[in-house]
Coordinates of C-alpha atoms in Angstrom, one line a residue:
X20 CA -22.5 12.3 63.1
X21 CA -19.4 14.7 63.0
X22 CA -17.6 12.1 60.9
X23 CA -20.4 12.1 58.4
X24 CA -20.5 15.9 58.2
X25 CA -16.7 15.9 57.6
X26 CA -17.1 13.4 54.8
X27 CA -19.9 15.4 53.2
X28 CA -17.9 18.6 53.4
X29 CA -14.9 16.9 51.9
X30 CA -17.0 15.4 49.1
X31 CA -18.5 18.8 48.3
X32 CA -15.1 20.3 48.3
X33 CA -13.7 17.7 45.9
X34 CA -16.8 18.1 43.7
X35 CA -16.3 21.9 43.6
X36 CA -12.6 21.5 42.7
X37 CA -13.4 19.0 40.0
X38 CA -15.9 21.4 38.5
X39 CA -13.4 24.2 38.7
X40 CA -10.7 22.1 37.1
X41 CA -13.1 21.0 34.3
X42 CA -14.3 24.6 33.7
X43 CA -10.7 25.8 33.5
X44 CA -9.8 23.1 31.1
X45 CA -12.8 23.9 29.0
X46 CA -11.9 27.6 28.9
X47 CA -8.4 26.8 27.8
X48 CA -9.7 24.7 24.9
X49 CA -12.1 27.5 23.9
X50 CA -9.1 29.9 23.7
X51 CA -8.1 28.0 20.5
X52 CA -4.7 27.3 21.8
X53 CA -3.2 23.8 21.5
X54 CA -1.9 22.8 24.9
X55 CA 0.4 19.8 25.5
X56 CA -1.6 16.6 26.0
X57 CA -2.0 15.1 29.4
X58 CA -2.6 11.5 30.7
X59 CA -6.2 10.4 31.2
X60 CA -7.9 10.0 34.5
X61 CA -6.7 13.1 36.2
X62 CA -8.0 13.0 39.8
X63 CA -9.4 16.1 41.6
X64 CA -7.0 17.9 43.9
X65 CA -4.0 15.4 43.5
X66 CA -4.0 15.3 39.7
X67 CA -1.8 12.6 38.2
X68 CA 0.4 12.2 41.4
X69 CA -1.6 9.2 42.5
X70 CA -0.3 7.2 39.6
X71 CA 3.4 7.8 40.4
X72 CA 5.3 5.2 42.3
X73 CA 7.2 7.1 45.1
X74 CA 10.3 4.9 44.5
X75 CA 10.1 4.9 40.7
X76 CA 8.2 8.0 39.5
X77 CA 10.5 8.2 36.5
X78 CA 9.1 4.9 35.1
X79 CA 5.6 6.3 34.8
X80 CA 6.8 9.6 33.4
X81 CA 8.8 7.7 30.8
X82 CA 5.7 5.6 29.9
X83 CA 3.5 8.7 29.5
X84 CA 6.2 10.4 27.4
X85 CA 6.2 7.5 25.0
X86 CA 2.5 7.5 24.7
X87 CA 1.9 11.3 24.5
X88 CA 5.1 12.7 23.0
X89 CA 8.1 14.7 23.9
X90 CA 6.0 17.6 25.3
X91 CA 3.2 16.8 27.7
X92 CA 1.4 18.1 30.8
X93 CA 1.4 16.2 34.0
X94 CA -0.6 17.6 36.9
X95 CA 1.2 17.4 40.3
X96 CA -1.7 18.3 42.5
X97 CA -3.5 21.3 41.0
X98 CA -0.4 22.5 39.2
X99 CA 0.2 21.6 35.5
X100 CA 3.8 20.8 34.9
X101 CA 5.1 20.8 31.3
X102 CA 7.4 17.8 30.8
X103 CA 10.0 18.1 28.0
X104 CA 11.7 14.9 26.9
X105 CA 14.5 13.8 24.6
X106 CA 17.3 15.6 22.7
X107 CA 15.4 17.4 20.0
X108 CA 12.9 19.2 22.4
X109 CA 15.4 19.7 25.2
X110 CA 17.7 21.6 22.7
X111 CA 14.8 23.6 21.4
X112 CA 13.6 24.7 24.8
X113 CA 16.8 25.0 26.8
X114 CA 19.3 26.0 24.2
X115 CA 17.5 27.8 21.4
X116 CA 15.1 29.4 23.8
X117 CA 17.3 29.4 26.8
X118 CA 16.6 32.9 28.0
X119 CA 12.9 32.2 28.1
X120 CA 13.2 28.9 29.9
X121 CA 15.8 29.9 32.4
X122 CA 13.4 30.9 35.1
X123 CA 12.7 29.1 38.4
X124 CA 9.1 28.6 39.7
X125 CA 8.1 29.2 43.3
X126 CA 8.5 26.0 45.3
X127 CA 6.7 25.9 48.6
X128 CA 8.9 23.5 50.6
X129 CA 12.2 24.9 49.4
X130 CA 11.2 28.5 50.0
X131 CA 9.4 28.0 53.4
X132 CA 12.1 25.7 54.8
X133 CA 15.4 26.6 53.2
X134 CA 14.7 30.1 51.9
X135 CA 15.6 31.5 48.5
X136 CA 19.2 30.7 47.9
X137 CA 20.7 30.5 44.4
X138 CA 19.2 27.3 43.2
X139 CA 15.6 28.5 43.0
X140 CA 16.2 32.2 42.6
X141 CA 15.0 33.9 39.4
X142 CA 15.8 37.1 37.5
X143 CA 18.9 39.2 36.9
X144 CA 20.0 39.0 40.5
X145 CA 20.3 35.2 40.2
X146 CA 22.4 35.7 37.0
X147 CA 24.7 37.9 38.9
X148 CA 25.1 35.5 41.8
X149 CA 25.6 32.5 39.5
X150 CA 28.2 34.4 37.4
X151 CA 30.1 35.2 40.6
X152 CA 30.1 31.5 41.8
X153 CA 31.1 30.2 38.4
X154 CA 33.9 32.8 38.2
X155 CA 35.2 31.6 41.6
X156 CA 35.1 28.0 40.5
X157 CA 36.8 28.7 37.2
X158 CA 39.6 30.4 39.1
X159 CA 40.1 27.2 41.0
X160 CA 40.5 25.3 37.8
X161 CA 43.5 27.3 36.7
X162 CA 45.2 28.1 40.0
X163 CA 48.3 26.1 40.8
X164 CA 48.8 24.6 44.3
X165 CA 45.2 24.2 45.3
X166 CA 43.4 23.9 42.0
X167 CA 40.4 21.5 41.8
X168 CA 42.6 18.8 40.1
X169 CA 45.2 19.1 42.9
X170 CA 42.6 18.7 45.6
X171 CA 41.0 15.7 43.9
X172 CA 44.4 14.0 43.3
X173 CA 45.5 14.5 46.9
X174 CA 42.3 13.1 48.3
X175 CA 42.4 10.2 45.9
X176 CA 46.0 9.4 47.0
X177 CA 44.8 9.4 50.7
X178 CA 42.1 6.9 49.8
X179 CA 44.5 4.7 47.9
X180 CA 46.7 4.5 50.9
X181 CA 43.8 3.7 53.1
X182 CA 42.5 0.9 50.9
X183 CA 46.0 -0.5 50.4
X184 CA 46.5 -0.7 54.2
X185 CA 43.2 -2.5 54.5
X186 CA 44.3 -5.1 51.9
X187 CA 47.6 -5.6 53.6
X188 CA 45.9 -6.1 57.0
X189 CA 43.6 -8.7 55.4
X190 CA 46.5 -10.5 53.8
X191 CA 48.4 -10.5 57.2
X192 CA 45.3 -11.8 58.9
X193 CA 45.0 -14.6 56.3
X194 CA 48.6 -15.5 56.6
X195 CA 48.4 -15.6 60.4
X196 CA 45.3 -17.7 60.4
X197 CA 46.8 -20.2 57.8
X198 CA 49.8 -20.7 60.1
X199 CA 47.5 -21.4 63.1
X200 CA 45.6 -24.1 61.2
X201 CA 48.6 -25.5 59.3
X202 CA 48.3 -28.9 61.1
X203 CA 44.6 -29.3 60.3
X204 CA 42.6 -29.7 57.1
X205 CA 40.7 -26.5 57.9
X206 CA 41.7 -23.5 55.7
X207 CA 40.6 -19.9 56.3
X208 CA 40.3 -17.1 53.9
X209 CA 40.2 -13.3 54.4
X210 CA 39.9 -10.4 52.0
X211 CA 39.5 -6.7 52.2
X212 CA 36.1 -5.1 51.5
X213 CA 34.9 -1.7 50.7
X214 CA 31.5 0.1 51.0
X215 CA 32.7 2.3 48.2
X216 CA 30.3 5.2 48.7
X217 CA 31.3 5.4 52.4
X218 CA 35.0 5.4 51.5
X219 CA 34.6 7.9 48.7
X220 CA 32.5 10.2 50.9
X221 CA 35.8 11.5 52.3
X222 CA 37.2 12.3 48.9
X223 CA 34.1 14.0 47.6
X224 CA 33.4 15.7 51.0
X225 CA 37.0 17.0 51.4
X226 CA 37.1 18.4 47.9
X227 CA 33.9 20.3 48.6
X228 CA 34.9 21.4 52.0
X229 CA 38.2 22.8 50.8
X230 CA 36.6 24.6 47.9
X231 CA 33.9 26.0 50.1
X232 CA 35.6 26.6 53.5
X233 CA 39.3 26.1 52.8
X234 CA 39.7 23.1 55.2
X235 CA 39.8 19.3 55.2
X236 CA 39.4 16.3 57.5
X237 CA 41.3 13.0 57.8
X238 CA 39.8 10.1 56.0
X239 CA 37.6 8.1 58.4
X240 CA 37.1 11.2 60.5
X241 CA 34.2 10.7 62.9
X242 CA 33.9 14.4 63.3
X243 CA 33.4 15.0 59.6
X244 CA 30.9 12.1 59.4
X245 CA 28.9 13.5 62.3
X246 CA 29.1 17.0 60.9
X247 CA 27.7 15.8 57.6
X248 CA 25.1 13.5 59.0
X249 CA 22.4 16.1 58.2
X250 CA 22.9 15.3 54.5
X251 CA 21.4 11.8 54.9
X252 CA 18.6 13.0 57.3
X253 CA 17.7 15.8 55.0
X254 CA 17.5 13.6 52.0
X255 CA 15.1 11.2 53.7
X256 CA 12.9 14.1 54.9
X257 CA 12.9 15.9 51.6
X258 CA 11.8 12.7 49.8
X259 CA 8.9 12.5 52.3
X260 CA 7.9 16.1 51.8
X261 CA 8.2 16.2 48.0
X262 CA 4.5 16.3 47.3
X263 CA 3.9 19.2 49.8
X264 CA 5.5 21.5 47.2
X265 CA 2.3 21.0 45.1
X266 CA -0.1 20.2 47.9
X267 CA 0.9 22.5 50.7
X268 CA -2.1 21.5 52.9
X269 CA -0.3 18.1 53.3
X270 CA 2.1 19.8 55.7
X271 CA -0.5 19.4 58.5
X272 CA -0.4 15.6 58.2
X273 CA 2.3 14.2 60.5
X274 CA 3.4 11.5 58.0
X275 CA 5.0 14.0 55.7
X276 CA 7.2 15.5 58.5
X277 CA 7.1 19.0 57.1
X278 CA 7.8 20.7 60.5
X279 CA 10.6 18.2 61.1
X280 CA 12.4 19.2 57.9
X281 CA 11.7 22.9 58.7
X282 CA 13.5 22.5 62.1
X283 CA 16.4 20.6 60.4
X284 CA 16.8 23.3 57.8
X285 CA 16.9 26.0 60.5
X286 CA 19.6 24.0 62.4
X287 CA 21.7 23.7 59.3
X288 CA 21.3 27.4 58.4
X289 CA 22.3 28.4 61.9
X290 CA 25.4 26.2 61.7
X291 CA 26.4 27.8 58.5
X292 CA 25.8 31.3 59.9
X293 CA 27.9 30.4 63.0
X294 CA 30.8 29.3 60.7
X295 CA 30.6 32.6 58.8
X296 CA 30.6 34.6 62.0
X297 CA 33.7 32.7 63.3
X298 CA 35.5 33.6 60.1
X299 CA 34.4 37.2 60.3
X300 CA 35.8 37.5 63.9
X301 CA 39.1 35.9 63.0
X302 CA 39.4 38.1 59.9
X303 CA 41.4 35.4 58.0
X304 CA 39.0 35.8 55.0
X305 CA 40.5 39.2 54.4
X306 CA 43.7 37.6 53.3
X307 CA 43.5 37.5 49.5
X308 CA 45.6 34.3 49.5
X309 CA 42.4 32.6 50.9
X310 CA 40.3 31.8 47.8
X311 CA 37.9 29.3 49.1
X312 CA 34.3 30.3 48.2
X313 CA 33.4 31.5 51.7
X314 CA 36.4 33.9 51.9
X315 CA 35.9 35.2 48.4
X316 CA 32.1 35.7 49.0
X317 CA 32.7 37.4 52.4
X318 CA 35.1 39.9 50.8
X319 CA 32.5 40.7 48.2
X320 CA 29.9 41.1 51.0
X321 CA 32.2 43.8 52.6
X322 CA 32.6 45.5 49.2
X323 CA 28.8 45.5 48.7
X324 CA 28.3 47.0 52.2
X325 CA 30.4 49.9 51.3
X326 CA 28.6 50.4 47.9
X327 CA 25.2 50.3 49.6
X328 CA 26.2 53.0 52.0
X329 CA 27.0 55.3 49.0
X330 CA 24.2 54.2 46.7
X331 CA 21.4 53.3 49.1
X332 CA 20.8 50.1 47.2
X333 CA 20.2 46.5 48.2
X334 CA 22.4 43.4 47.5
X335 CA 22.1 39.7 47.5
X336 CA 25.7 39.4 48.8
X337 CA 24.9 38.9 52.5
X338 CA 25.8 36.4 55.2
X339 CA 22.3 34.9 55.0
X340 CA 22.6 34.3 51.2
X341 CA 26.1 32.9 51.7
X342 CA 24.8 30.4 54.3
X343 CA 22.1 29.3 51.9
X344 CA 24.5 28.8 49.0
X345 CA 26.8 26.8 51.1
X346 CA 24.0 24.5 52.1
X347 CA 22.9 24.1 48.5
X348 CA 26.4 23.3 47.3
X349 CA 27.0 20.7 50.0
X350 CA 23.7 19.0 49.5
X351 CA 23.8 18.8 45.7
X352 CA 27.5 18.2 45.4
X353 CA 28.2 15.5 47.9
X354 CA 25.0 13.4 47.6
X355 CA 24.8 13.2 43.8
X356 CA 28.5 12.5 43.4
X357 CA 28.7 9.7 46.0
X358 CA 25.6 8.2 44.4
X359 CA 27.2 8.2 41.0
X360 CA 30.4 6.6 42.4
X361 CA 28.1 3.9 44.0
X362 CA 26.7 3.0 40.6
X363 CA 30.0 3.2 38.9
X364 CA 31.8 0.5 41.0
X365 CA 28.6 -1.7 41.2
X366 CA 28.6 -1.8 37.3
X367 CA 32.3 -2.4 37.2
X368 CA 32.2 -5.2 39.7
X369 CA 29.3 -6.9 37.7
X370 CA 31.0 -6.3 34.3
X371 CA 34.5 -7.6 35.0
X372 CA 35.3 -7.5 31.3
X373 CA 34.8 -3.7 31.2
X374 CA 36.8 -3.3 34.4
X375 CA 39.7 -5.3 33.0
X376 CA 39.6 -3.5 29.7
X377 CA 39.8 -0.1 31.5
X378 CA 42.7 -1.2 33.6
X379 CA 44.7 -2.5 30.7
X380 CA 44.0 0.7 28.8
X381 CA 45.4 2.7 31.7
X382 CA 48.5 0.5 32.1
X383 CA 49.2 0.7 28.3
X384 CA 48.8 4.4 28.1
X385 CA 50.4 5.8 31.3
X386 CA 51.6 2.7 33.2
X387 CA 50.9 1.4 36.7
X388 CA 52.3 4.5 38.4
X389 CA 51.5 7.4 36.1
X390 CA 49.2 10.1 37.5
X391 CA 45.7 10.3 36.1
X392 CA 44.5 13.8 35.7
X393 CA 41.4 15.2 34.0
X394 CA 43.4 17.5 31.7
X395 CA 45.2 14.4 30.2
X396 CA 41.9 12.6 29.4
X397 CA 42.6 12.6 25.7
X398 CA 45.2 9.9 26.4
X399 CA 42.5 7.8 28.1
X400 CA 39.4 7.9 25.9
X401 CA 38.1 4.6 27.2
X402 CA 38.1 6.0 30.8
X403 CA 36.2 9.1 29.6
X404 CA 33.7 6.9 27.7
X405 CA 33.3 4.7 30.8
X406 CA 32.5 7.7 33.0
X407 CA 30.0 9.0 30.4
X408 CA 28.3 5.6 30.3
X409 CA 28.1 5.4 34.1
X410 CA 26.4 8.8 34.2
X411 CA 24.0 7.9 31.4
X412 CA 22.9 4.6 32.8
X413 CA 22.9 5.6 36.5
X414 CA 20.6 8.6 35.6
X415 CA 21.1 9.9 39.1
X416 CA 19.1 13.2 38.6
X417 CA 16.3 12.0 36.3
X418 CA 14.4 15.4 36.3
X419 CA 16.9 18.0 37.3
X420 CA 15.4 21.1 38.9
X421 CA 12.2 22.7 37.8
X422 CA 12.3 25.5 35.3
X423 CA 9.9 28.3 34.4
X424 CA 9.3 30.1 31.1
X425 CA 8.9 33.9 31.3
X426 CA 6.8 34.4 28.2
X427 CA 4.3 32.3 26.3
X428 CA 5.9 30.3 23.5
X429 CA 5.4 27.1 21.5
X430 CA 7.2 23.7 21.6
X431 CA 6.5 21.1 18.9
X432 CA 3.4 23.0 18.0
X433 CA 2.0 23.2 21.5
X434 CA 1.4 26.4 23.4
X435 CA 3.4 26.8 26.6
X436 CA 1.6 29.5 28.7
X437 CA 3.9 32.1 30.3
X438 CA 4.9 31.2 33.9
X439 CA 4.5 27.4 33.4
X440 CA 6.5 25.0 35.5
X441 CA 8.7 23.1 33.2
X442 CA 10.5 19.8 33.9
X443 CA 13.4 18.3 32.0
X444 CA 12.8 14.6 31.5
X445 CA 16.4 13.5 31.5
X446 CA 15.5 9.9 32.4
X447 CA 13.8 9.3 29.1
X448 CA 16.4 11.3 27.2
X449 CA 19.4 9.2 28.5
X450 CA 17.5 6.0 27.7
X451 CA 16.2 7.1 24.3
X452 CA 16.5 4.1 22.0
X453 CA 16.7 6.3 18.9
X454 CA 19.9 7.8 20.3
X455 CA 21.4 5.0 22.4
X456 CA 21.2 1.5 21.0
X457 CA 20.3 -1.1 23.7
X458 CA 20.1 1.7 26.3
X459 CA 19.8 -0.4 29.4
X460 CA 23.0 -2.3 28.7
X461 CA 26.3 -1.0 30.2
X462 CA 28.4 -0.3 27.1
X463 CA 31.2 2.3 27.3
X464 CA 32.0 1.6 23.7
X465 CA 28.9 3.5 22.6
X466 CA 30.9 6.7 23.3
X467 CA 33.9 5.6 21.1
X468 CA 34.5 5.7 17.4
X469 CA 35.5 2.5 15.6
X470 CA 39.1 3.6 15.9
X471 CA 38.9 3.9 19.7
X472 CA 38.8 7.7 19.9
X473 CA 36.1 9.5 21.8
X474 CA 33.0 10.1 19.8
X475 CA 32.3 13.8 20.5
X476 CA 28.8 13.7 18.9
X477 CA 27.7 10.8 21.2
X478 CA 29.2 12.6 24.2
X479 CA 27.2 15.8 23.5
X480 CA 24.0 13.7 23.3
X481 CA 24.4 12.5 26.8
X482 CA 23.3 15.3 29.2
X483 CA 23.4 14.1 32.8
X484 CA 24.0 17.7 34.0
X485 CA 21.0 19.1 32.1
X486 CA 20.9 21.5 29.2
X487 CA 21.1 25.2 28.8
X488 CA 22.1 28.3 30.8
X489 CA 21.2 26.8 34.2
X490 CA 23.2 23.6 33.7
X491 CA 24.7 22.2 37.0
X492 CA 27.3 24.7 38.3
X493 CA 29.4 21.8 39.7
X494 CA 29.8 20.0 36.4
X495 CA 33.5 20.6 36.0
X496 CA 34.1 19.6 39.6
X497 CA 32.1 16.4 39.2
X498 CA 33.7 15.5 35.9
X499 CA 37.2 16.0 37.4
X500 CA 36.4 13.8 40.4
X501 CA 34.7 11.0 38.4
X502 CA 37.5 10.7 35.8
X503 CA 40.4 11.0 38.3
X504 CA 39.0 8.7 41.0
X505 CA 37.6 6.0 38.8
X506 CA 40.7 5.9 36.7
X507 CA 43.1 6.0 39.7
X508 CA 41.3 3.2 41.6
X509 CA 41.1 0.9 38.6
X510 CA 44.8 1.5 38.1
X511 CA 45.6 0.2 41.6
X512 CA 42.8 -2.2 42.6
X513 CA 40.4 -4.9 41.4
X514 CA 36.8 -4.8 42.6
X515 CA 34.6 -7.9 42.6
X516 CA 31.3 -9.1 44.0
X517 CA 31.4 -11.0 47.3
X518 CA 30.0 -14.6 47.1
X519 CA 26.8 -15.0 49.0
X520 CA 25.9 -11.3 49.1
X521 CA 23.0 -9.8 47.1
X522 CA 23.5 -7.1 44.5
X523 CA 20.9 -5.3 42.4
X524 CA 20.9 -2.6 39.7
X525 CA 17.3 -1.8 40.4
X526 CA 16.8 1.9 40.5
X527 CA 15.0 3.6 43.3
X528 CA 14.6 7.3 43.9
X529 CA 15.3 9.2 47.1
X530 CA 15.5 12.7 45.6
X531 CA 18.2 11.2 43.4
X532 CA 18.3 7.7 41.9
X533 CA 20.3 5.5 44.3
X534 CA 21.7 2.0 44.3
X535 CA 21.0 -0.4 47.1
X536 CA 23.9 -0.4 49.6
X537 CA 26.5 -3.0 49.0
X538 CA 30.1 -4.1 49.8
X539 CA 32.7 -5.2 47.3
X540 CA 35.8 -7.3 47.6
X541 CA 38.9 -5.3 46.8
X542 CA 42.4 -6.6 45.8
X543 CA 45.6 -5.1 44.6
X544 CA 45.8 -5.1 40.8

C-alpha cells in the first residue's frame, strides 16, 4: 500500500508540473514574442535531457540544431537553455552583443561544491578579477628567463631526453636479446612505447605549476602524480553529477555521488588554502622577483587589506578566492590540454602522411636541431595549421561554459528573455560543412592557402576556445604548448600504431571529449 501511495503522489506531482509547464508555455506564446524553437516531446520534470546520450550528448544537440536552426531552446530539466550554433550567430551574440551575453548563470553543483570562483562569477567584480589574471599571464609572455615559452621549451626538452633514453634502452634490449638467440632461428624484437597523455602530463602540469606556484617536479615524479590524482577523480565525479545542476533533487540519489564530490571539493580547497598559508608564513611571496600567480595575487591581497581598512569596503582578493582560482586553473588547464595532445598524436599516428609532411617541413625550415618556438610560427605554417586542425576535429570542449544574457534581446529574429542560460554549440560550429569542407576528415591543409601560407580567414573561423569577452583565459598558454610540443616531438621522433592493439577515433564525453586510452610505438626520426 505505501508503494502505491508513493506512486500516486509522484504521478500527481508529474501531472501538476506538466500542467504548469504547459501553462507557462502557453503564456509565453500569448505574449506575442517569438521564442527559439525547441525539440518535440519534452518530458515533464526532466525536459529533453532524457534524449541525450551521456557519452555523446553533442551528437543529439548537433542533430537538433540542424533541424531547428542556429538558435534553439533545449530544456535541461525545467530550465530552458538557449543553444547558439555556428559562426554567424556566435559572432552576433558573443562579439556584436558581447557585453549582454558575458554573464554567468547560477550553477547549483559548481556553487554548492566548489564555491564562486572566477569561472562562474558575474558582474563588474568578475571583470576586475579576470583583468588581473590576464595581466599576470601577459607579463609572463614578455618576461625573459621564466616566460611561458621558456617554461614550455624547458619541459619539452626534459620529455625529449626521457623518450630518447627509453628508445635507447629498448634498442639495447633488442641487441642483447638478438645476441642471446644468435645460434637459433628465433628472432626477438623490442621497441619503445609511449602513453602520450601520461608522458605529456608532466610537461603540461609543470608549466601550470610553475605559472601558478613557482615550482616544478621531475618528470615521472610519483609525488606529482599523486598530488594531481584529484583531477581524474574529480572529472569522473563531475560527469556523474552533471544533471544535478538542473535537477538538484537528484543529489539525494546515491548513484549521482553528489556528496562524494562535495567532500572531494572541500579536500582540494583545504589543500590549496594550506599551500597559501605556508607561503604566507614563509613570506617568500613578498619578494617581487617572485611572479608566479600565487605570489602576485597574495601581494594584491595584502594591498587590498590595507585599502579596506581605510575605505571600509569589501574585496574579492582573498585567500579563499585565490584557492578557488587555483583549483579552476589546474582543472581546466591540465585536463583539456592533455586531452588535446592525446587526440593530436592519435591522428598523427593514424595519418602517417601528415606526420611525415610535418616533419619534413620542420627539417626544411629550421633543421633537425633548430629550436621550435611559438613566436617563430610564421616560419612553420604547416605546423600551425596542423595544431588548428587537431583542435577543430578533436572538439575537446564542445559546449564551453554556460553564459547568461543580462537584458532581453533578439537573435535571428527570436526573442531571448533576460537572464536566459545560453550555451555555445562549438561542436556543430567546428564541424559546419558550409565552413569546413569534409569536416570529419583530418586535413591540416584546410588552414593553408594554395601557396602554403597560413589562411588567416580560415583560422579565425575555427573557435575551439570560444568567442567573445569570456574566451578561455589560458588560450595563449595552450597555443604555445601545442605548437612547441607537437613541433618539437615530430622533429625528433616518429610515432606509429602498434600492431595488434586497438585504436579508435570515436568521441566520448567526460566533461571534455576524450579519446580512448592508447599506446604508440616511438622511434628516433
